[in-house]
mmCIF file of C-alpha atoms in Angstrom:
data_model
loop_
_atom_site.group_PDB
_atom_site.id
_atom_site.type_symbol
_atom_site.label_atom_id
_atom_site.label_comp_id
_atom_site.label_asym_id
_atom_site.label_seq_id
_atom_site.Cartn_x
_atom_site.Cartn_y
_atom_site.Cartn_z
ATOM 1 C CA UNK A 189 0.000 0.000 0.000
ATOM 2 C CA UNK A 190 1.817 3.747 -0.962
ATOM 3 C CA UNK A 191 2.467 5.817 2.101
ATOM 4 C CA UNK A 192 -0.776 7.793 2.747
ATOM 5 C CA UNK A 193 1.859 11.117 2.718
ATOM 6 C CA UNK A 194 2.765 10.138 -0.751
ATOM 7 C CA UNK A 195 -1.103 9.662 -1.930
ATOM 8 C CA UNK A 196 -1.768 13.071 -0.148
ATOM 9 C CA UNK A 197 0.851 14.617 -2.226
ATOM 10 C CA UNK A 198 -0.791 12.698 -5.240
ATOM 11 C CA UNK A 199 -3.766 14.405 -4.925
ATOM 12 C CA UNK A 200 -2.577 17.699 -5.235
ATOM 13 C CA UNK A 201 -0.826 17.558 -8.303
ATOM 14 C CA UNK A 202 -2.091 19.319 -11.264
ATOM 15 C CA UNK A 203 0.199 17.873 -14.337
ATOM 16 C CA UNK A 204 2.117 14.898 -15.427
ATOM 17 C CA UNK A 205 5.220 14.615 -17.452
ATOM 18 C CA UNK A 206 4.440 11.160 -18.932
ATOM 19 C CA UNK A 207 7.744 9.152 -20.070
ATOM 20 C CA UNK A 208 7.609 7.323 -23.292
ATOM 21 C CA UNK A 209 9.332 4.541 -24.136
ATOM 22 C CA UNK A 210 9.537 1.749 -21.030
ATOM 23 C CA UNK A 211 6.668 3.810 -19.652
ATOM 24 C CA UNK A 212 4.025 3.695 -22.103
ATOM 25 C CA UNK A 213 5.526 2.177 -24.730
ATOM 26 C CA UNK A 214 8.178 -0.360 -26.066
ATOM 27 C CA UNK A 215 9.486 -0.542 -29.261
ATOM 28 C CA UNK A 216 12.514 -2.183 -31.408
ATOM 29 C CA UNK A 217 16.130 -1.218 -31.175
ATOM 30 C CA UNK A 218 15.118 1.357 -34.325
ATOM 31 C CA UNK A 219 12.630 2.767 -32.285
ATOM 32 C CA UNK A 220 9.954 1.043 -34.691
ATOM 33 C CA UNK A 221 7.033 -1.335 -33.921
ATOM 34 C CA UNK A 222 6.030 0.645 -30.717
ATOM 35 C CA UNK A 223 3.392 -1.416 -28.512
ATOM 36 C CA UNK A 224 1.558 0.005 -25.407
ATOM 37 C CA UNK A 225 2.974 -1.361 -21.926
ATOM 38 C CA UNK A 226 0.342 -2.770 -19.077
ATOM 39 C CA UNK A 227 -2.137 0.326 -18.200
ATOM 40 C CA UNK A 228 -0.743 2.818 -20.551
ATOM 41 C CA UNK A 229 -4.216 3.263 -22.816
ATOM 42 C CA UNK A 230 -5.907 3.427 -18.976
ATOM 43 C CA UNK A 231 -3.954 6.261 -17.486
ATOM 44 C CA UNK A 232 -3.970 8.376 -20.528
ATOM 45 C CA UNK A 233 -7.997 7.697 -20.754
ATOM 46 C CA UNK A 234 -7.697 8.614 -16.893
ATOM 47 C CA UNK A 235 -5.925 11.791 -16.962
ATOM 48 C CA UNK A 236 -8.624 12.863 -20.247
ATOM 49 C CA UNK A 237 -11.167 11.975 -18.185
ATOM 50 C CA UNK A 238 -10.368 13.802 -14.981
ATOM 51 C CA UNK A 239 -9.302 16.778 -17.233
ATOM 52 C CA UNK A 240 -5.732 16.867 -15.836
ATOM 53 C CA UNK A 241 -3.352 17.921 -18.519
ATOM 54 C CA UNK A 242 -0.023 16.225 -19.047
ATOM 55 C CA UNK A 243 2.370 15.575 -21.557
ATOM 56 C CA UNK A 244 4.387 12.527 -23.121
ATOM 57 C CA UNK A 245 8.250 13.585 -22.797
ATOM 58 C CA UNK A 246 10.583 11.223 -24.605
ATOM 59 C CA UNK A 247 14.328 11.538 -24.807
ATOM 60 C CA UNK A 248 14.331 9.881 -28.543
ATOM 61 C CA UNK A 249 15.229 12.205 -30.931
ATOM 62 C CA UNK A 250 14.221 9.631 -34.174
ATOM 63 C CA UNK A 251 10.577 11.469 -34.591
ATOM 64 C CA UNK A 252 9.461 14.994 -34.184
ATOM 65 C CA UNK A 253 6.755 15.685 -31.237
ATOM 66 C CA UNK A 254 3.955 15.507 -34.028
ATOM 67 C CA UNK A 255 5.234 12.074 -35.719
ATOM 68 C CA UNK A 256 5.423 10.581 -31.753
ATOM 69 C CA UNK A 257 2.272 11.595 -31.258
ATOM 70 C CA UNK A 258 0.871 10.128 -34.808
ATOM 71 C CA UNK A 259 2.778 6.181 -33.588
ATOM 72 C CA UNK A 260 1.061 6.987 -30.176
ATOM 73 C CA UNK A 261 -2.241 7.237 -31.708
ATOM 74 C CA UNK A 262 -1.714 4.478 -34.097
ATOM 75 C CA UNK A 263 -1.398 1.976 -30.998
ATOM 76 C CA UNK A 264 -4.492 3.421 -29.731
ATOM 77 C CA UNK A 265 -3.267 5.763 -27.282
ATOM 78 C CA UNK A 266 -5.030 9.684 -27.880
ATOM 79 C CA UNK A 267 -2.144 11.782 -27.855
ATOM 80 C CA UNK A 268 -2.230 15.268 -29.434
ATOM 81 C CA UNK A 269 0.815 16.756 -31.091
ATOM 82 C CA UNK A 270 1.082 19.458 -28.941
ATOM 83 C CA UNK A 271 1.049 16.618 -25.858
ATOM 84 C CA UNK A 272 4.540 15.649 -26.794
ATOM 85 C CA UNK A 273 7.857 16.992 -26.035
ATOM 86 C CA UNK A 274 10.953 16.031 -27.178
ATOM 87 C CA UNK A 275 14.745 17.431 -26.543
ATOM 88 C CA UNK A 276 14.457 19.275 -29.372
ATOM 89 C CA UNK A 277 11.693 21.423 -27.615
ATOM 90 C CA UNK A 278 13.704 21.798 -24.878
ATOM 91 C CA UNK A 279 16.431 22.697 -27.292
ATOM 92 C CA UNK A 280 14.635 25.284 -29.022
ATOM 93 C CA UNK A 281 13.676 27.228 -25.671
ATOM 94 C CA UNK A 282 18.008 26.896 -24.948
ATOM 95 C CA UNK A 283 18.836 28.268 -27.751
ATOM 96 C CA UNK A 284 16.923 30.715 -28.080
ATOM 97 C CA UNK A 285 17.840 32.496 -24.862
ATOM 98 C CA UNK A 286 21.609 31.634 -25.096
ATOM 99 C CA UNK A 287 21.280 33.338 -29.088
ATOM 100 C CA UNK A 288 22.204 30.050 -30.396
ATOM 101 C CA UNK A 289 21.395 30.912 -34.543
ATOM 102 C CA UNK A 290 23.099 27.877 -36.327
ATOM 103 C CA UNK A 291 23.767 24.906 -34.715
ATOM 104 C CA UNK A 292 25.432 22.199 -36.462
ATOM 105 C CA UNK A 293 23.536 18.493 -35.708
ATOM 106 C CA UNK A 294 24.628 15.081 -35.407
ATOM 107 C CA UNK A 295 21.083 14.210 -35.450
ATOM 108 C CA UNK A 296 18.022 14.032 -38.537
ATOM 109 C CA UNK A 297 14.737 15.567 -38.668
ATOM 110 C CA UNK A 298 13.342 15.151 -35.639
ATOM 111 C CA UNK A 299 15.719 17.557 -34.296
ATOM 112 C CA UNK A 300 16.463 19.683 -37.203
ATOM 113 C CA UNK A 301 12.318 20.405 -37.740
ATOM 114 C CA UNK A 302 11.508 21.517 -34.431
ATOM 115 C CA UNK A 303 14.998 23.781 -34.665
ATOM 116 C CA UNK A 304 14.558 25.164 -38.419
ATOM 117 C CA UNK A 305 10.524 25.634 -37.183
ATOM 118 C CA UNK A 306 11.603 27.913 -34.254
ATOM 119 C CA UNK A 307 13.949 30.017 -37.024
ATOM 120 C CA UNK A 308 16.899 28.412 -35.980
ATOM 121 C CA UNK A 309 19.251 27.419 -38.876
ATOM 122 C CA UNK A 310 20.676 24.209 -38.887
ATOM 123 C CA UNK A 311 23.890 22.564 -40.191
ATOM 124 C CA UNK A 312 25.120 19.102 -41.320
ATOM 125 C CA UNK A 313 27.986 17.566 -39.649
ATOM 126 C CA UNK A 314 30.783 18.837 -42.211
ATOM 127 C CA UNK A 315 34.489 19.725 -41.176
ATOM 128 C CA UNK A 316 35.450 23.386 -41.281
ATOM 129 C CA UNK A 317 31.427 24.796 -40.536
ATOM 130 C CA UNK A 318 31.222 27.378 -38.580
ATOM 131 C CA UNK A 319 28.444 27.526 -35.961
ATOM 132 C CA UNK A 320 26.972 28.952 -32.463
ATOM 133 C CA UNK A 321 26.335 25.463 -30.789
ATOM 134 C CA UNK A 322 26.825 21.323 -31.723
ATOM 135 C CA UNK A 323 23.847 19.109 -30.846
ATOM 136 C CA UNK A 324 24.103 15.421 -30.289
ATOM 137 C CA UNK A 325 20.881 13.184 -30.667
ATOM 138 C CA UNK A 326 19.779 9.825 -32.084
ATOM 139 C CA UNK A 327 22.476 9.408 -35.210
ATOM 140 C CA UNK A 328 23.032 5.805 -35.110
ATOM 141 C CA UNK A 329 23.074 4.811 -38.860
ATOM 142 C CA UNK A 330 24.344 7.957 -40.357
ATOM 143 C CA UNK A 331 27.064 8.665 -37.583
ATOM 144 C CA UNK A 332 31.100 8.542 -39.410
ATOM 145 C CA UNK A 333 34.214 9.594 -38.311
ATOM 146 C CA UNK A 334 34.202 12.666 -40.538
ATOM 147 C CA UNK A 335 30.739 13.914 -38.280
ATOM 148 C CA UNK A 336 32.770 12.971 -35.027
ATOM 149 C CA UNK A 337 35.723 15.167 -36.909
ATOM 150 C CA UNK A 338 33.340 18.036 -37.360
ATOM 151 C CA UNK A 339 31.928 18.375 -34.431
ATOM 152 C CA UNK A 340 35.034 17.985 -32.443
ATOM 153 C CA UNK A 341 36.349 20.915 -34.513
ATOM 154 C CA UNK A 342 33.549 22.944 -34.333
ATOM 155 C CA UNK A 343 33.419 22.667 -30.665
ATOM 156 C CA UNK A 344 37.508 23.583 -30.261
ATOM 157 C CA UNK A 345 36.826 26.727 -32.982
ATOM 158 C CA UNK A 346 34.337 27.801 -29.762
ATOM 159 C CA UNK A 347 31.251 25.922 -30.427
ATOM 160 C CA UNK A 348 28.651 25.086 -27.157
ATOM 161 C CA UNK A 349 27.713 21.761 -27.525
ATOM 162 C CA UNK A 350 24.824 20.068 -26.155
ATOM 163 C CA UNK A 351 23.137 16.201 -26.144
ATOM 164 C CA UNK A 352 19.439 15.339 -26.207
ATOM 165 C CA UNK A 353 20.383 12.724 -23.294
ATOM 166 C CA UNK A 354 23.644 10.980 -21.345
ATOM 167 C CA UNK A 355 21.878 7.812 -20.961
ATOM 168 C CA UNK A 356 23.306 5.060 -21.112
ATOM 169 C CA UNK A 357 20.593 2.888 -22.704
ATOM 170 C CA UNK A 358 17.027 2.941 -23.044
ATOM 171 C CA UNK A 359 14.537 0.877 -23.307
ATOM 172 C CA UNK A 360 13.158 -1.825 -26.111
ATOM 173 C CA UNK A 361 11.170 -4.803 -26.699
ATOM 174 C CA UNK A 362 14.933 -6.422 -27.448
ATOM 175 C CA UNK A 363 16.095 -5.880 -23.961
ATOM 176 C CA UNK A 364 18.688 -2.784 -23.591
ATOM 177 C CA UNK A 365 19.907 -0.349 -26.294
ATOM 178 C CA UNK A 366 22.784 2.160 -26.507
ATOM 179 C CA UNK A 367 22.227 5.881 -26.453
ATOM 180 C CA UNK A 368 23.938 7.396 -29.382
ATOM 181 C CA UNK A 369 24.127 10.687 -27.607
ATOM 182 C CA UNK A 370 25.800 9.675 -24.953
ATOM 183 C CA UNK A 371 28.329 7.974 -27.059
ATOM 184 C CA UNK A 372 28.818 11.146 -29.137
ATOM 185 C CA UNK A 373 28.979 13.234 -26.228
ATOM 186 C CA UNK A 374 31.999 10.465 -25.041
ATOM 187 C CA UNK A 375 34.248 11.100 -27.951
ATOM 188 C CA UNK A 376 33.744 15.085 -28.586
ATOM 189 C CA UNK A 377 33.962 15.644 -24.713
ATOM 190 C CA UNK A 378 37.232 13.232 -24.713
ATOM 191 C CA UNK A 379 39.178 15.079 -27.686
ATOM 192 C CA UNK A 380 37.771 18.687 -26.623
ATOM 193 C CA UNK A 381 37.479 18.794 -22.740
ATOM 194 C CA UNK A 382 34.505 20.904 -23.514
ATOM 195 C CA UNK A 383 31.350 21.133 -21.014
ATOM 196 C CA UNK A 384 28.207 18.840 -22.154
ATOM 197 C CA UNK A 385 24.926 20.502 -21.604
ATOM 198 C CA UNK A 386 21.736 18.132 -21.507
ATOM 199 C CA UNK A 387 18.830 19.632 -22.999
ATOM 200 C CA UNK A 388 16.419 16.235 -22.472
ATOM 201 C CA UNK A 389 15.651 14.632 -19.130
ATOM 202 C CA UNK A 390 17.132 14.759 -16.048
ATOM 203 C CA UNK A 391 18.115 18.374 -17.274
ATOM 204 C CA UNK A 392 16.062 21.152 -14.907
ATOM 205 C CA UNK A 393 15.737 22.660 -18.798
ATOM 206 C CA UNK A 394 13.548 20.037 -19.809
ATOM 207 C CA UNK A 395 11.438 20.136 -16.674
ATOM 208 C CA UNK A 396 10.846 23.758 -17.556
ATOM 209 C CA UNK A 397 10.157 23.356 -20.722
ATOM 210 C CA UNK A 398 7.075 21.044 -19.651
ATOM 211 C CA UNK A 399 6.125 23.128 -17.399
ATOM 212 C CA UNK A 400 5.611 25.844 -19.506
ATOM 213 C CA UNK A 401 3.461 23.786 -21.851
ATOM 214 C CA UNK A 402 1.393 22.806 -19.081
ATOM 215 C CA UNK A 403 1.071 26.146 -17.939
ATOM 216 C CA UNK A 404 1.893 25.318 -14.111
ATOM 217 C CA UNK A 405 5.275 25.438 -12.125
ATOM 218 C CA UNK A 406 7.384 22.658 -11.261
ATOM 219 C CA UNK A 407 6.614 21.546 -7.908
ATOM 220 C CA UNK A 408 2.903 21.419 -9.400
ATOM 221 C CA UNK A 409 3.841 18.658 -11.618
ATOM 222 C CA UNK A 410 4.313 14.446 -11.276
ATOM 223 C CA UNK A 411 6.851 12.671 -13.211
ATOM 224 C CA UNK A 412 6.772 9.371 -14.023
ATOM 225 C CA UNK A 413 9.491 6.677 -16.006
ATOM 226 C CA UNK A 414 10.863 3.756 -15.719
ATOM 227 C CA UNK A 415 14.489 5.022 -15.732
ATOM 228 C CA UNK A 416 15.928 5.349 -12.328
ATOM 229 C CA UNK A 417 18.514 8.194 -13.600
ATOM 230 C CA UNK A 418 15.942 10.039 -15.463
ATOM 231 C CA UNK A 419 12.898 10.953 -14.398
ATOM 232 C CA UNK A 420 12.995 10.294 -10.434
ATOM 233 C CA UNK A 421 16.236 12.940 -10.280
ATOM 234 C CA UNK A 422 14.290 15.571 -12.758
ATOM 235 C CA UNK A 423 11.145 15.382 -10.537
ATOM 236 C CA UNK A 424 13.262 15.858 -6.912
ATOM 237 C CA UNK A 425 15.599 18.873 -8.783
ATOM 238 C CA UNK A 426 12.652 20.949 -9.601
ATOM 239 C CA UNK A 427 10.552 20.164 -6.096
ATOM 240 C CA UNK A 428 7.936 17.334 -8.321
ATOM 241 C CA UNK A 429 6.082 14.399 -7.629
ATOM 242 C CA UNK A 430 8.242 11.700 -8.287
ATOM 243 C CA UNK A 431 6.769 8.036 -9.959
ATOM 244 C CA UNK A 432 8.929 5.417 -10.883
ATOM 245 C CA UNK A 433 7.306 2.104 -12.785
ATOM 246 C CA UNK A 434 9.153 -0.966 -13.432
ATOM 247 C CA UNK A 435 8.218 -1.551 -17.097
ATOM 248 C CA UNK A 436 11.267 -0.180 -18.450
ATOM 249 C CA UNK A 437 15.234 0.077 -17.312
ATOM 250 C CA UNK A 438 13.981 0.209 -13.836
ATOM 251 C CA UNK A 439 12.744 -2.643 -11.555
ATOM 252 C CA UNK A 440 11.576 -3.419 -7.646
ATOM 253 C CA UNK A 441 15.174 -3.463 -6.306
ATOM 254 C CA UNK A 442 16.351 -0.281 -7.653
ATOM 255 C CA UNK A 443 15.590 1.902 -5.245
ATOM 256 C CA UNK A 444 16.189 -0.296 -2.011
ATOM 257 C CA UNK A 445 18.113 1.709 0.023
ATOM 258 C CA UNK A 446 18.686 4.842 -1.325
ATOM 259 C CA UNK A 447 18.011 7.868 0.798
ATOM 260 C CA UNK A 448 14.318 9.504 0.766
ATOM 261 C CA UNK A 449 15.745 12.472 -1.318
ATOM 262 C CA UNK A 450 16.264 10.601 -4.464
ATOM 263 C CA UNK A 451 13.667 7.722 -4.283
ATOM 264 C CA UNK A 452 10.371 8.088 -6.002
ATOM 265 C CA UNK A 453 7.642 9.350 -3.935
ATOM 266 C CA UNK A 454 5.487 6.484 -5.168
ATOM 267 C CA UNK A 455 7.049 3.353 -6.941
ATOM 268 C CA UNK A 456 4.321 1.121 -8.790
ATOM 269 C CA UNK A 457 5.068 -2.010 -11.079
ATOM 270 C CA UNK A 458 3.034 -0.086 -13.834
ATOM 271 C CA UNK A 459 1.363 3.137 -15.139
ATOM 272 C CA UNK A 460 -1.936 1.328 -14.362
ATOM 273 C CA UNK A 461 -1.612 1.143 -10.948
ATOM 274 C CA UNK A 462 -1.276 5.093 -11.119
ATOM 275 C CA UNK A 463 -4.298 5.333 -13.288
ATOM 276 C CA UNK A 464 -6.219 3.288 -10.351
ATOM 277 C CA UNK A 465 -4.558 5.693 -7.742
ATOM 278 C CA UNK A 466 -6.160 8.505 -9.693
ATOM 279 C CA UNK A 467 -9.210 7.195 -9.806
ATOM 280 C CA UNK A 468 -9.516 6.997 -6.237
#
């Protein structure tokens, strides 16, 4: 049974910040042939139903918000567009208020859309460009040594550069799979020494950036993943409600003995178990 201080807390919250895949969702190693996890088509009905807004918040970088939300709603889950963030939308609020104009991208369209939509010009991975910033996301086909080359050099000539996550895997139907941006991040911030700024979750940015589309603060919101590095840390560093699941990277055991400051608030085996909670 959840502590009744946690389920107090619960009922005060007035948004959730949904995570994707391992919380809704699992798909292949591609990030293809997505199929909805135990209670995912029951909490999203919930949260419709009670009329509490939230929105789906995936570190993948393969889709744009709108194409997530069109694979979401294909598996019979009713997710608008404008429910879904990405990195790139965090990206886009970044940049703009650091002046970040060109940005070169290790990355395809569903980062350079949401950029090149907010009037931000973006750049392919070719030695000698010059840009503002270097962005790292999903680039696991296309990625070569001359786009490694690139952005390292773009990055010493005074580039910022920035990754969509530093995970080190996320979730599939195929067991485990490696983040690309995390591995790019490895090699430029190797050769360059240079700072690595994480625009998707746990980034405080990318809290932010669903709180503004939820039109409430922070501490108003809940978070809830299956990624123990992810969305339990985002939720405590901007004062959230913290839910962890176990459908994903996370499971019972890996929380056991952690302090209270960095355990989830409420820890549930699936999303459907929150959508009962809600309920009640």
């Amino acid at each position: 049974m959840p502590d009744p201080a946690a389920l107090d807390r619960l009922r005060q919250v007035r948004g959730f910040v949904l995570d994707m895949d391992g919380t809704l969702v699992l798909g292949d190693r591609d990030n293809q042939g997505l199929a909805p996890l135990p209670g995912a088509l029951d909490l999203v009905r919930t949260l419709h139903e009670l009329a509490i807004p939230f929105c789906v918040f995936t570190n993948g970088t393969v889709k744009t918000p709108g194409r997530c939300a069109d694979a979401l709603q294909r598996i019979g889950l009713p997710v608008a567009a404008d429910e879904v963030l990405t990195p790139a939308s965090t990206a886009v609020d970044v940049f703009t208020g650091a002046g970040h104009r060109r940005v070169m991208v290790l990355g395809g369209p569903g980062i350079t859309e949401p950029l090149e939509a907010a009037g931000i010009e973006t750049l392919p991975p070719v030695p000698g460009t010059r840009c503002d910033a270097v962005m790292a996301g999903w680039y696991r086909q296309e990625l070569t040594f001359g786009a490694l080359e690139a952005a390292c050099f773009a990055v010493l000539d005074g580039a910022a550069f920035y990754s969509a996550s530093q995970s080190l895997f996320f979730a599939t139907a195929e067991g485990r799979s490696l983040g690309t941006s995390r591995a790019i991040s490895a090699v430029v911030r190797d050769v360059t020494g240079c700072e690595v700024t994480v625009v998707g979750k746990p980034s405080l940015d990318a809290l932010q950036t669903a709180a503004r589309r939820l039109d409430l603060a922070p501490g108003e919101l809940a978070v809830v993943g299956d990624d123990p590095e992810l969305e339990v840390p985002m939720a405590h560093a901007g004062g959230a409600f913290a839910v962890a699941v176990h459908t994903g990277i996370g499971h019972a055991e890996s929380y056991t003995g952690l302090p209270a400051d960095v355990r989830p608030h409420l820890d549930l085996p699936d999303v459907g178990v929150l959508a009962g909670l809600l309920r009640g």
